[in-house]
Coordinates of C-alpha atoms and ligand atoms in Angstrom, one line a residue:
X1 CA -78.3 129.6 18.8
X2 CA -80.2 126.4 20.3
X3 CA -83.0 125.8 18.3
X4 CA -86.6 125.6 19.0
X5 CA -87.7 122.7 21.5
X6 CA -91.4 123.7 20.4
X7 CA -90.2 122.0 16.9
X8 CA -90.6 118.2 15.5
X9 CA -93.8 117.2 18.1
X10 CA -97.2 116.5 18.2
X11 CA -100.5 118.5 17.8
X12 CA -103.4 117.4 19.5
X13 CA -107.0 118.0 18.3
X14 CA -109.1 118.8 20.6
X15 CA -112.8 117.4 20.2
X16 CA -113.9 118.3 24.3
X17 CA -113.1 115.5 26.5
X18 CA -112.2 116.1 30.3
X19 CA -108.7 114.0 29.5
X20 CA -107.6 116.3 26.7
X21 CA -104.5 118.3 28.7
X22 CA -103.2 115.0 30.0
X23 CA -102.4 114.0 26.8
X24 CA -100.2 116.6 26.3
X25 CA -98.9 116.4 29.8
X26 CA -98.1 112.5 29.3
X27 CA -96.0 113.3 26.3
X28 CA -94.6 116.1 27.7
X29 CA -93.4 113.9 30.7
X30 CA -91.2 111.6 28.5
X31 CA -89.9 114.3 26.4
X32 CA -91.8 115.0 23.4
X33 CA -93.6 118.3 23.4
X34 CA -96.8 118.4 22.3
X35 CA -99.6 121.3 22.4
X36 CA -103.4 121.2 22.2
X37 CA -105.5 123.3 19.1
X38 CA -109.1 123.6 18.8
X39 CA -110.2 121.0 16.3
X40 CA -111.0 123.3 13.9
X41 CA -107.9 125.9 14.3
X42 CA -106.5 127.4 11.2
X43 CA -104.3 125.0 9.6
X44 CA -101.3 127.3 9.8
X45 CA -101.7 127.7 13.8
X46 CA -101.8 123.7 14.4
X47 CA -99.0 123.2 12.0
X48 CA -96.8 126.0 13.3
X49 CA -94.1 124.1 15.0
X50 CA -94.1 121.6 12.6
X51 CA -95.2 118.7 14.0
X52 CA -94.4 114.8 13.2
X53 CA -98.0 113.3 14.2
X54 CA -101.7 113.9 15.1
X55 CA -103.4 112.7 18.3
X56 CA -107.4 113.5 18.0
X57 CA -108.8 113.7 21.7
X58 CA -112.0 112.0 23.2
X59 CA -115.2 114.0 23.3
X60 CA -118.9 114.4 24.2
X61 CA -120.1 113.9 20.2
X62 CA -121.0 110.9 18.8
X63 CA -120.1 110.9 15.0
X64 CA -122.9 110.2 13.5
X65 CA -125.3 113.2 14.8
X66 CA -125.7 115.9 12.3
X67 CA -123.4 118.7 13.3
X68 CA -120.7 116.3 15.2
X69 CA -117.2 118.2 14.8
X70 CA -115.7 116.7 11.7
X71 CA -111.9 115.4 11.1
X72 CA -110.6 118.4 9.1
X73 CA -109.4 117.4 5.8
X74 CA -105.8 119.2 5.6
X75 CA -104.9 116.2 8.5
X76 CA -105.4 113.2 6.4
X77 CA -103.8 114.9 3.7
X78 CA -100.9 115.6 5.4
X79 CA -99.6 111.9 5.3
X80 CA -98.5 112.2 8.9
X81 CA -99.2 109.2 11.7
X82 CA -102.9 110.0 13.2
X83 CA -104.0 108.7 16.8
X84 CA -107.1 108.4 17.5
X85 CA -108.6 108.2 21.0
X86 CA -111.9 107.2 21.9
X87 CA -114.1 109.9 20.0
X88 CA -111.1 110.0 18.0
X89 CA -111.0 106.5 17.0
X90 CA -114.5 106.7 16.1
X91 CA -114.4 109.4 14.3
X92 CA -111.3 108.1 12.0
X93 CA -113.3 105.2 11.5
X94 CA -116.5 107.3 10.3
X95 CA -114.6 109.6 7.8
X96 CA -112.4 106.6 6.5
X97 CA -115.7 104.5 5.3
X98 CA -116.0 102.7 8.7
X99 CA -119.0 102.0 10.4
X100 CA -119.8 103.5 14.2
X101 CA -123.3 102.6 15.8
X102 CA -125.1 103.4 19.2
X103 CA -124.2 100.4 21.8
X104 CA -127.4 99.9 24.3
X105 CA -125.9 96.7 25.5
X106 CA -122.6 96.6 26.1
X107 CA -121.0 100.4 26.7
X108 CA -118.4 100.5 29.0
X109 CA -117.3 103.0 31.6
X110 CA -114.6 102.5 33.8
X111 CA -111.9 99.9 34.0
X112 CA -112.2 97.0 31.3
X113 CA -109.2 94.5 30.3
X114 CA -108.2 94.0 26.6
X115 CA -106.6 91.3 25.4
X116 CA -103.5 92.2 22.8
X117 CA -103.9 90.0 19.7
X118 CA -101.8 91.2 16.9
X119 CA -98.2 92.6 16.3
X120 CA -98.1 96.5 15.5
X121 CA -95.7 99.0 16.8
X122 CA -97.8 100.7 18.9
X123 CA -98.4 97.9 20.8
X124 CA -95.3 95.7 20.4
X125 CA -93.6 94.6 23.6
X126 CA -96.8 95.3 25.8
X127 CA -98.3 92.0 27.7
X128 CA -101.5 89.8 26.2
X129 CA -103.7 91.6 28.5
X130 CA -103.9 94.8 29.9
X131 CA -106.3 96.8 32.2
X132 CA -107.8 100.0 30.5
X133 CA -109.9 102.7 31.2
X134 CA -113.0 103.0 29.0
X135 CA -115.8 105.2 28.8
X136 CA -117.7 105.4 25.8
X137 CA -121.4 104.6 24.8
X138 CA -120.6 104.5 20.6
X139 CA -118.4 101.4 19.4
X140 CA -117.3 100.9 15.8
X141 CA -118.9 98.1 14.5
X142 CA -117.0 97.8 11.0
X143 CA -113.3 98.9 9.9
X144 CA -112.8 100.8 7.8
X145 CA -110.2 99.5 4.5
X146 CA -107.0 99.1 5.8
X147 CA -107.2 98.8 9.5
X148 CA -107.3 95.8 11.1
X149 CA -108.3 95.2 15.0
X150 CA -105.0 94.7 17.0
X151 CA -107.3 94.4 20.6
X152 CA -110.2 94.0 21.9
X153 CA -112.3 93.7 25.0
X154 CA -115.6 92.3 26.3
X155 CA -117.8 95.6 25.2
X156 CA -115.3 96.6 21.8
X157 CA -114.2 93.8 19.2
X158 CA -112.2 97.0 17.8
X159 CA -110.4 98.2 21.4
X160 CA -107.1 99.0 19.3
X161 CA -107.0 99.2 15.5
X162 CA -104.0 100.0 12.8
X163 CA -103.8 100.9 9.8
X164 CA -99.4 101.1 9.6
X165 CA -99.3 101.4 5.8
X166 CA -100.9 104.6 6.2
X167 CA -99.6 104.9 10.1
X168 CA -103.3 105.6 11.3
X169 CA -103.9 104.0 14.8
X170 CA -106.8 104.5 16.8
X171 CA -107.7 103.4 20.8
X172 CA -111.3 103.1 22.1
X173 CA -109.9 103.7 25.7
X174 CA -107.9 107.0 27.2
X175 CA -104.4 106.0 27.3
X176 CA -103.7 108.9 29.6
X177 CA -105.0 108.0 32.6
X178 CA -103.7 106.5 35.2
X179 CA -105.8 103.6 35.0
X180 CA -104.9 102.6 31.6
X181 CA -102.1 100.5 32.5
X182 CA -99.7 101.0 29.9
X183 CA -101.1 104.4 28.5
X184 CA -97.8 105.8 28.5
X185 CA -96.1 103.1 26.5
X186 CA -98.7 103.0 24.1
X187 CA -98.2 107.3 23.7
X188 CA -94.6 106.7 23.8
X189 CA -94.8 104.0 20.7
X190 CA -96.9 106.7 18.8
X191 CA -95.1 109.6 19.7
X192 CA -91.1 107.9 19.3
X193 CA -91.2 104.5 17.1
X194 CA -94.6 105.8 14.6
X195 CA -93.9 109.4 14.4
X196 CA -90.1 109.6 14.9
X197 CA -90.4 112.2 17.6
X198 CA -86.9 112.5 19.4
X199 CA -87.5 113.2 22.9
X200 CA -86.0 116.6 23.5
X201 CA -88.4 118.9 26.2
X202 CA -86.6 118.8 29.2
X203 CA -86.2 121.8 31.8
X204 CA -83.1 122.0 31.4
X205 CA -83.1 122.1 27.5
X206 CA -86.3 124.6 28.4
X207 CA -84.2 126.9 30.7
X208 CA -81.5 127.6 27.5
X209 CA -83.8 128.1 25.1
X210 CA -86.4 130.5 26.7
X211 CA -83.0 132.5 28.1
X212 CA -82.0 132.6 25.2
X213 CA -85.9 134.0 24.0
X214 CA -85.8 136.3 26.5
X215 CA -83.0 138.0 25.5
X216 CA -84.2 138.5 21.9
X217 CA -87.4 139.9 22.8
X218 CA -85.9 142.1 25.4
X219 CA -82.8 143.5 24.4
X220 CA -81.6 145.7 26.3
X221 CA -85.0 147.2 27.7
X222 CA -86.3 147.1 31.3
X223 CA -88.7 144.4 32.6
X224 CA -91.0 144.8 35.4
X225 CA -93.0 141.4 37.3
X226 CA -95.6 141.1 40.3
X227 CA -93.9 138.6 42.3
X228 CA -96.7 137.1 44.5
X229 CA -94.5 134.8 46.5
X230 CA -96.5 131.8 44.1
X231 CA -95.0 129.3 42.5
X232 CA -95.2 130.9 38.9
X233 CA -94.4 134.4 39.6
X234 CA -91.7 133.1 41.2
X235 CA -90.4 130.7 38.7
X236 CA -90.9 133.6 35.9
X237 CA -89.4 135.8 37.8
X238 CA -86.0 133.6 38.0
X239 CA -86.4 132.5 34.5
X240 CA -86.4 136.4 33.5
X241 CA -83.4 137.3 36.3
X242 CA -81.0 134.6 34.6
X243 CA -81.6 136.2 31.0
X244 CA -81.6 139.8 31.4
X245 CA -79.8 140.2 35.3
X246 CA -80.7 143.6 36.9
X247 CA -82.4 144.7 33.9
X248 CA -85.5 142.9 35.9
X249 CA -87.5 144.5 38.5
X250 CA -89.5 142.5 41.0
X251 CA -92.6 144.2 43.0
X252 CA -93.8 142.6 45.9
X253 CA -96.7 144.5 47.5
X254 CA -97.8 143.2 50.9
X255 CA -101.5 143.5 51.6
X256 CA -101.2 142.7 55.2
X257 CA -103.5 139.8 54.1
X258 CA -100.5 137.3 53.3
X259 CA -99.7 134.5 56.3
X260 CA -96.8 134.6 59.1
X261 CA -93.4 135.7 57.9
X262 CA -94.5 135.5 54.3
X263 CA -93.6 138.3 53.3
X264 CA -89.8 138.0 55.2
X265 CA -89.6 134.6 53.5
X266 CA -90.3 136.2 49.9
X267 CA -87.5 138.8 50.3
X268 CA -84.7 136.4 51.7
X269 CA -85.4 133.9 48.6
X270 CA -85.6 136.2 45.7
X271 CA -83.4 139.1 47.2
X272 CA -80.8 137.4 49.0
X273 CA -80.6 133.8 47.7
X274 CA -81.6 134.9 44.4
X275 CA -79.9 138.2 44.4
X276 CA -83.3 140.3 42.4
X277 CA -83.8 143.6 42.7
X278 CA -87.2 143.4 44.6
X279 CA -89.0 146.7 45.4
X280 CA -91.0 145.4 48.6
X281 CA -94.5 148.1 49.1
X282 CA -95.9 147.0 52.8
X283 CA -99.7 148.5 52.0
X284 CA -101.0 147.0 54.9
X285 CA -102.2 149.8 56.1
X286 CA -103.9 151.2 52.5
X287 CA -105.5 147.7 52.4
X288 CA -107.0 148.1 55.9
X289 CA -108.4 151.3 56.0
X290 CA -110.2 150.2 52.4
X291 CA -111.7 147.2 54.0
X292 CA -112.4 148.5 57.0
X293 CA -116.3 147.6 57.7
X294 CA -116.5 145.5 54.6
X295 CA -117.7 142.1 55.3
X296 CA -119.1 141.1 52.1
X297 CA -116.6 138.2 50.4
X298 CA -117.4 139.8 46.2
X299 CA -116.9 143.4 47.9
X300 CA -113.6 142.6 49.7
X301 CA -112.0 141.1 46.2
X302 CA -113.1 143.7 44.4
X303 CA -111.7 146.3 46.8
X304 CA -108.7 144.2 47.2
X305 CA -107.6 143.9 43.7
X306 CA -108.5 147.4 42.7
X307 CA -105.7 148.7 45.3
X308 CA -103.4 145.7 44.4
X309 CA -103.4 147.8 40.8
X310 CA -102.7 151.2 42.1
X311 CA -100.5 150.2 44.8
X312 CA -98.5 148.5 41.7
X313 CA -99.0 150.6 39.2
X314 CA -97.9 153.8 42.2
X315 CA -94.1 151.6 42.1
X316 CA -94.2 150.8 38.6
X317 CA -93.9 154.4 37.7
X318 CA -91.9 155.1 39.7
X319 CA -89.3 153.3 37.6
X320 CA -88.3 155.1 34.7
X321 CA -88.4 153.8 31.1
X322 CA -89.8 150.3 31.6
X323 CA -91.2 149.0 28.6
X324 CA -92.0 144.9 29.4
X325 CA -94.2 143.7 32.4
X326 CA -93.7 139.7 33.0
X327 CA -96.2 137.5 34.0
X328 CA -96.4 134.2 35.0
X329 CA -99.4 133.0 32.9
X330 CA -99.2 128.7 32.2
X331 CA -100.7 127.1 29.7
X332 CA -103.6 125.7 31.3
X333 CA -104.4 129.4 31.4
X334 CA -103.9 129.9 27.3
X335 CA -105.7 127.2 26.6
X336 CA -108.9 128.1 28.7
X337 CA -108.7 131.5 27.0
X338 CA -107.9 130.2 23.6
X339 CA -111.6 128.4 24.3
X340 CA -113.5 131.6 25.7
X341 CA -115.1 131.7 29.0
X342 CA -117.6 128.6 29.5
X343 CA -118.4 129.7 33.0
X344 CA -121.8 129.9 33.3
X345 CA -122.1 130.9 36.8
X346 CA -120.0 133.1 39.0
X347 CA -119.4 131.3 42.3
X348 CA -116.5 133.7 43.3
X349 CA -115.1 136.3 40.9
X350 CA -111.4 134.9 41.7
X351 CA -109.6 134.6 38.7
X352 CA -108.9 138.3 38.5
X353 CA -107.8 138.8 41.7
X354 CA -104.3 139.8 42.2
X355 CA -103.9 140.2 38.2
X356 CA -102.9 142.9 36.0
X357 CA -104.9 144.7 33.5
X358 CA -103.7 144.8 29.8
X359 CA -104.1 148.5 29.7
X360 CA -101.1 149.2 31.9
X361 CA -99.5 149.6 28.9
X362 CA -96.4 147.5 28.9
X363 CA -95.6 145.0 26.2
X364 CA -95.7 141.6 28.0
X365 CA -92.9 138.9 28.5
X366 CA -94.4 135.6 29.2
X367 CA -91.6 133.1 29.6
X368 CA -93.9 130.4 31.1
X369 CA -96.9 129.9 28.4
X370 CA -95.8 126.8 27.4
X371 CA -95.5 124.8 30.4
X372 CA -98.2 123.1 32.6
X373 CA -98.1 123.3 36.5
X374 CA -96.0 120.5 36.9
X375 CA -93.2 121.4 34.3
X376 CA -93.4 125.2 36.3
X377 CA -92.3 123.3 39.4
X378 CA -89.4 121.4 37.7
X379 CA -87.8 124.5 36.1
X380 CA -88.2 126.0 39.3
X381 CA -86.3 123.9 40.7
X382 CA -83.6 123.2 38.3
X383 CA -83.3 127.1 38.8
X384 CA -82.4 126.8 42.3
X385 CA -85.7 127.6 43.7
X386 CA -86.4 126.2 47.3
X387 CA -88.9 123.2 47.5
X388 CA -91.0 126.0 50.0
X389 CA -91.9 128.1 46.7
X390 CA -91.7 125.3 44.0
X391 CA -94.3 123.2 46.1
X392 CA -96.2 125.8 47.9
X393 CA -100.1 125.1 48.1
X394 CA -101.9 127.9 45.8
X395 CA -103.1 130.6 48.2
X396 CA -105.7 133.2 47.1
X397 CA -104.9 136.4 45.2
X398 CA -107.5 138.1 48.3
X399 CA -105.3 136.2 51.0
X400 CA -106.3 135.7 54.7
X401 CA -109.1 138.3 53.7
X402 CA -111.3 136.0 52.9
X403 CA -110.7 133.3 55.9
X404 CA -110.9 136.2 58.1
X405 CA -114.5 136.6 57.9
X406 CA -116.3 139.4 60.3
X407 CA -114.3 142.7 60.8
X408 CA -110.9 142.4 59.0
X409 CA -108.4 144.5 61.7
X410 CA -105.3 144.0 62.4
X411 CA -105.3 142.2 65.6
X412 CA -108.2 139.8 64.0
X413 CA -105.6 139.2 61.4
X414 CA -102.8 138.2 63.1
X415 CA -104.7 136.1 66.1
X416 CA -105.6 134.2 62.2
X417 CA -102.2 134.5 61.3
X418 CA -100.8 132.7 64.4
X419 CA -103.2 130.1 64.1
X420 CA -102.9 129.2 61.0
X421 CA -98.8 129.0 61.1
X422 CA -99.2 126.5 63.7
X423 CA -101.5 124.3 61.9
X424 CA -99.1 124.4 58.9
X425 CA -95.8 123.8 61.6
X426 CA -97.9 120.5 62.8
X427 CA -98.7 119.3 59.2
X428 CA -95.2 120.0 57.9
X429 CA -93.8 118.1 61.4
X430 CA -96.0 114.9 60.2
X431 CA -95.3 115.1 56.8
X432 CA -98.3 116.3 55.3
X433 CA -98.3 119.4 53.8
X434 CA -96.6 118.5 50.7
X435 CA -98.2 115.9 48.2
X436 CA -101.3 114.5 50.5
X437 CA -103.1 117.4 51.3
X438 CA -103.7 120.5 48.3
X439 CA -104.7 123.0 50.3
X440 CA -104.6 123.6 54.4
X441 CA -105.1 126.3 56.2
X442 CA -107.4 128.1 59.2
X443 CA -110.5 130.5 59.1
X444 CA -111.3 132.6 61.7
X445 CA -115.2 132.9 62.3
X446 CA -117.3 136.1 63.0
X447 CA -118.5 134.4 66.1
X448 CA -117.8 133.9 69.8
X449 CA -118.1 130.9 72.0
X450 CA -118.1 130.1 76.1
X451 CA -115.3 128.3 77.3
X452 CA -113.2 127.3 80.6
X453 CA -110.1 127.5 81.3
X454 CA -108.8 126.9 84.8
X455 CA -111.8 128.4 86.8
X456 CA -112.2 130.8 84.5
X457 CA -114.8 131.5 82.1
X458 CA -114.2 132.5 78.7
X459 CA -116.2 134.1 75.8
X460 CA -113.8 133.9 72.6
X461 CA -113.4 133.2 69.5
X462 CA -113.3 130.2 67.7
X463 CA -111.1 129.0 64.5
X464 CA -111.7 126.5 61.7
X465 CA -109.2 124.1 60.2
X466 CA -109.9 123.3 56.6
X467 CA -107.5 120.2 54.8
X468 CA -109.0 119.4 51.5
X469 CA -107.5 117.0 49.0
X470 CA -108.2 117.6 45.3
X471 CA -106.5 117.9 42.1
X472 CA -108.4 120.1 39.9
X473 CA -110.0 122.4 42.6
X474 CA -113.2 122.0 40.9
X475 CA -114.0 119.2 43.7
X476 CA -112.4 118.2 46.7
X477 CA -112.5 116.5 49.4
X478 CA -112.0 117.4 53.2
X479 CA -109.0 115.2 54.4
X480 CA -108.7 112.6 56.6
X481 CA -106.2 114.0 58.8
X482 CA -105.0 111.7 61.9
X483 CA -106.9 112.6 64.7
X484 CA -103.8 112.7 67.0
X485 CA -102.8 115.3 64.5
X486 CA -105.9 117.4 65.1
X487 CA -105.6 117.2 68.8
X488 CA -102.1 118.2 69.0
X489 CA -103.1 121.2 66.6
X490 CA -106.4 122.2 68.7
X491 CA -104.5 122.2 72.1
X492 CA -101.6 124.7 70.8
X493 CA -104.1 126.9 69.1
X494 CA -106.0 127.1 72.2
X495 CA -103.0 127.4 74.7
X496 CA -101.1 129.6 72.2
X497 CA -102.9 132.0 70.6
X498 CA -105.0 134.7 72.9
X499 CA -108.4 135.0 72.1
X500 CA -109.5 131.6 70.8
X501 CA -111.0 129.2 73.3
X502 CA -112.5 126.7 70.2
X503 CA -111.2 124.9 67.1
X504 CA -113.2 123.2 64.8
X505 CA -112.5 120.9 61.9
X506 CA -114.6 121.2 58.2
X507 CA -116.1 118.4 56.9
X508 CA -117.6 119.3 54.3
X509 CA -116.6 118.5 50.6
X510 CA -116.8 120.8 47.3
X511 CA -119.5 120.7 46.2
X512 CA -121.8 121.2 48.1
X513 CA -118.8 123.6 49.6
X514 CA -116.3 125.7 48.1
X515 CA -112.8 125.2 49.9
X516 CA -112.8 128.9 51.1
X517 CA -115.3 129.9 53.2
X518 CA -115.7 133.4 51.2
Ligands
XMP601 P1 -113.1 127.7 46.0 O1 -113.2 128.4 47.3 O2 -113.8 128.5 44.9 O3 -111.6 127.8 45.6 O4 -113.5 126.3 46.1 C1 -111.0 127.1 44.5 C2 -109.5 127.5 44.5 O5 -109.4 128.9 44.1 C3 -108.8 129.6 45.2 N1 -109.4 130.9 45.3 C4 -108.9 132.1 44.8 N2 -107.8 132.4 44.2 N3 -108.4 134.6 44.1 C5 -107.5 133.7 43.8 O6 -106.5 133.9 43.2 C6 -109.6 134.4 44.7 O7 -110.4 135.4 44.9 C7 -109.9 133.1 45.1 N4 -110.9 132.5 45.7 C8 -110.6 131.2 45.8 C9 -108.9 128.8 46.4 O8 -107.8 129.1 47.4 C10 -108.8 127.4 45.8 O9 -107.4 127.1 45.6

C-alpha cells in the first residue's frame, strides 16, 4: 500500500491575508504538501497529517489591538520549526516578549531591498541583497530573547529574524510572491533544511495514491459524475475511470447552450480516447422551450440549473444501484467553505449553476479536494488528458445563455455559436488563447444595426468580442489584443456568419464590468 503523500508536511495558519493559498501553492510546487487551517482550528484537525513545521500567514490585524487573533498555544508547545510571515512575524514577536509598535513614518508597501547580514539556514546561499515585497504598516521594534535580526531593509531593522535553537524564523515580507525574489528558496530552506520535509507531492506519486483511495472507498460499488467538458470534471472523471474501470458512469447533458462542436469534442475525448462509459442527454430542446421568452440574466440561471438537475437526476436513475456521485470540487473550493460565505453582495448567483445538490442522495467521491487549479491541470495531463481540456478557459455553468442576450432561439444561438468559433480559430492561429488571455469569447446583443454591403442595405445584428486578462476573476482587464488580429476576426465574422453586419470590441474592465455581460 503507498502511503499517505498528505503525511510529514506543513500546516499553515491562516490569520486573513490575500497571499495565504500561495503559500501552500509555492510549497506544493517543489514538492512538499502543505494545507491551510483556520488559525484557530481544533488542534486535532491542523495536526491530522502530521506535519513537520508551522507557517503563520500575513493578515489585516495588528497584534496589539484588543481582540487581534492570538498564536494558539498547542503550536509553540509542539517544539516544531514556526515561520512567521509578516503578521506572522509580528505576532511571534508579540507572544514571545517582543515588542511590535505602529510605524507612521516609514511603512512600506510594495517592493523594498534587504540586505542579508547574518548566516542562518533559511537564508544561507541566498545573495547580500535581495528585492522583496513588503506591505505592512506595524514593524517590530524589539526581539524578542533568542532571536536575532538576520536582514533588514530601509523601513524594518528586523526584515528576517531567527531564533534556530528553538527553529523559530520569522519574515516581515510575503515570500510567496512573485516579487519577492527568492521567496521560494527561502520556503524551500524552511520547508526541507529547518523542518526536514522530504519533497514527495508530485502528480504522479498523487495519481497512485488517490487510485489507490478510490478503490478503498469504492469497492466494488457503482460511481456516477457530471462531466461538464471542464477541466475538473474532466480530470476527476479520469482519475475515478483508472481506479474503478466501467464501474464509473459519466453524464454529459447538453443544454444546447455549450459552443461549436463541444459537445462532439467531449464524447471523442472521454469515450473514445478515454474509453468511459458516457451517457450523452442532448436537452436542447427541454432547455429551449424553458427559456423561451426569458430575458432576465438571475431568471435564465435559475431556470437553467434547475433543469440541469432533473435532466441529471432523469439519467441517474435510470442506472440501477449507484451508490457514489463524483465531483470535481478543488481545494480552493474547501477552503472558501471551510471559512463560510463572506459574500456580502450577490452580483450573479453563479456559483451554483451547473452543480449538484447534496440531497440526491449519493455518498460522494471527491478525488480532487486536495489539489489547487494548477496541480488539476498537471494530473490531467500526466493522465493522458489533451492540452484542449487541461487548459480550457473556464466557461459558465449557464453557457452561451448568458452572451446570448435578447430572445435565446435556436438560430440566435448558433449565428453566436459560429461567431464565437471563429474568434477562438483566429486567437488559437496567433497563439493566444492559451496563457495570455483568461477568458475570450463573443456576445450577441439584443440589438440591430444599418449596414452596407455591396449596394445593399442591411439591418442586422451586431456581435461583441470580449478578451479579458485576469488571474483571480475578481478583476480583469480587457486585453490588448493586436489590432490586425481584431480586423482579421471582424471581416470573417461579418463575411461568414449571416445575420451580423457589426462587431464590436469591449473595453471595459472588471470592475466597473463584470466579464459576462449577464
Ligand atoms: P463575472 O461575469 O461575474 O464572471 O465577472 C466571473 C467568472 O465567473 C464565470 N461565471 C459563471 N460561472 N456560472 C458559472 O459556473 C455562472 O452563472 C457564471 N457567471 C459568470 C465567468 O465566466 C467568469 O469566469
Amino acid at each position: 500500500m503507498s502511503e499517505d503523500l498528505r503525511l510529514g508536511g506543513i500546516a499553515i495558519l491562516d490569520y486573513g491575508s490575500q497571499y495565504t493559498q500561495l503559500i501552500a501553492r509555492r510549497l506544493r510546487e517543489m514538492g512538499v504538501y502543505a494545507e491551510v487551517f483556520a488559525y484557530d482550528a481544533a488542534p486535532e484537525h491542523i495536526n491530522q497529517h502530521h506535519p513537520r513545521g508551522y507557517v503563520l500567514s500575513g493578515g489585516p490585524n495588528s497584534v496589539y489591538e484588543v481582540g487581534a487573533p492570538p498564536l494558539p498555544r498547542h503550536i509553540l508547545d509542539s517544539g516544531l520549526p514556526v515561520l512567521g510571515i509578516c503578521y506572522g512575524l509580528q505576532l511571534l514577536m508579540h507572544t514571545l516578549g517582543g515588542a511590535v509598535l505602529p510605524s507612521t513614518t516609514d511603512r512600506e508597501f510594495g517592493p523594498a531591498t534587504i540586505i542579508h547580514t547574518t548566516p542562518s539556514p533559511l537564508l544561507d546561499g541566498l545573495p547580500e541583497q535581495m528585492p522583496v515585497w513588503m506591505s505592512h504598516g506595524d514593524k517590530v521594534t524589539t526581539l524578542a530573547a533568542g532571536f536575532v535580526a538576520l536582514a533588514y531593509s530601509d523601513g524594518s531593522p528586523y526584515a528576517v529574524v531567527g531564533d534556530p535553537t528553538r527553529r523559530y524564523y520569522g519574515v516581515q515580507f510575503h515570500p510567496e510572491v512573485r516579487h519577492t525574489a527568492y521567496g521560494t528558496e527561502m520556503l524551500h530552506a524552511f520547508a526541507t533544511r529547518i523542518c526536514g520535509c522530504a519533497p514527495r507531492w508530485t502528480p504522479v506519486a498523487f495519481i497512485d495514491s488517490a487510485v489507490e483511495a478510490i478503490r478503498r472507498q469504492v469497492g466494488a460499488e457503482q460511481v456516477i459524475l457530471g462531466l461538464s467538458g471542464g477541466v475538473d470534471s474532466a480530470v476527476a472523471g479520469a482519475l475515478i475511470h483508472r481506479a474503478v474501470g466501467d464501474q464509473l458512469t459519466s453524464i454529459f447533458v447538453n443544454t444546447g447552450m455549450l459552443r461549436l462542436h463541444e459537445p462532439e469534442q467531449v464524447l471523442q475525448v472521454f469515450r473514445e480516447q478515454q474509453g468511459m462509459r458516457v451517457i450523452y442527454a442532448d436537452a436542447t430542446e427541454q432547455f429551449l422551450d424553458a427559456l423561451q421568452g426569458v430575458t432576465e440574466p438571475e431568471a435564465k440561471r435559475k431556470i437553467i440549473g434547475r433543469l440541469f438537475i432533473d435532466v441529471f437526476k432523469e439519467q441517474a436513475d435510470q442506472l440501477k444501484g449507484v451508490r457514489f456521485l463524483a465531483q470535481g470540487t478543488i481545494y480552493p473550493d474547501v477552503i472558501e467553505s471551510a471559512k463560510g460565505s463572506k459574500a456580502a453582495h450577490v452580483i450573479k448567483s453563479h456559483h451554483n449553476v451547473g452543480g449538484l445538490p447534496e440531497q440526491l442522495g449519493f455518498e460522494l467521491v471527491e478525488p480532487l479536494r486536495d489539489l489547487f487549479k494548477d496541480e488539476v491541470r498537471k494530473v490531467g495531463t500526466a493522465l493522458g488528458l489533451p492540452d484542449h481540456i487541461v487548459w480550457r478557459q473556464p466557461f459558465p455553468g449557464p453557457g452561451l445563455a448568458i452572451r446570448c442576450l435578447g430572445d435565446l432561439t435556436l438560430p440566435r444561438l448558433d449565428k453566436l455559436r459560429h461567431a464565437d468559433a471563429i474568434f477562438l480559430e483566429e486567437l488559437q492561429k496567433a497563439g493566444l488563447l492559451i496563457g495570455d488571455t483568461a477568458q475570450c469569447f463573443a456576445v450577441l446583443l439584443p440589438v440591430k444595426a444599418v449596414g452596407v454591403m455591396g449596394d445593399l442595405r442591411t439591418y442586422e445584428e451586431v456581435i461583441v468580442l470580449r478578451a479579458v486578462q485576469t488571474d483571480d476573476f475578481m478583476t480583469a482587464d480587457w486585453a490588448r489584443l493586436p489590432y490586425d488580429l481584431l480586423a482579421q476576426v471582424s471581416r470573417r465574422i461579418v463575411n461568414e456568419v449571416t445575420g451580423v453586419n457589426r462587431v464590436a470590441y469591449d473595453i471595459t474592465s472588471k470592475p466597473p464590468g463584470t466579464i459576462e455581460w449577464e
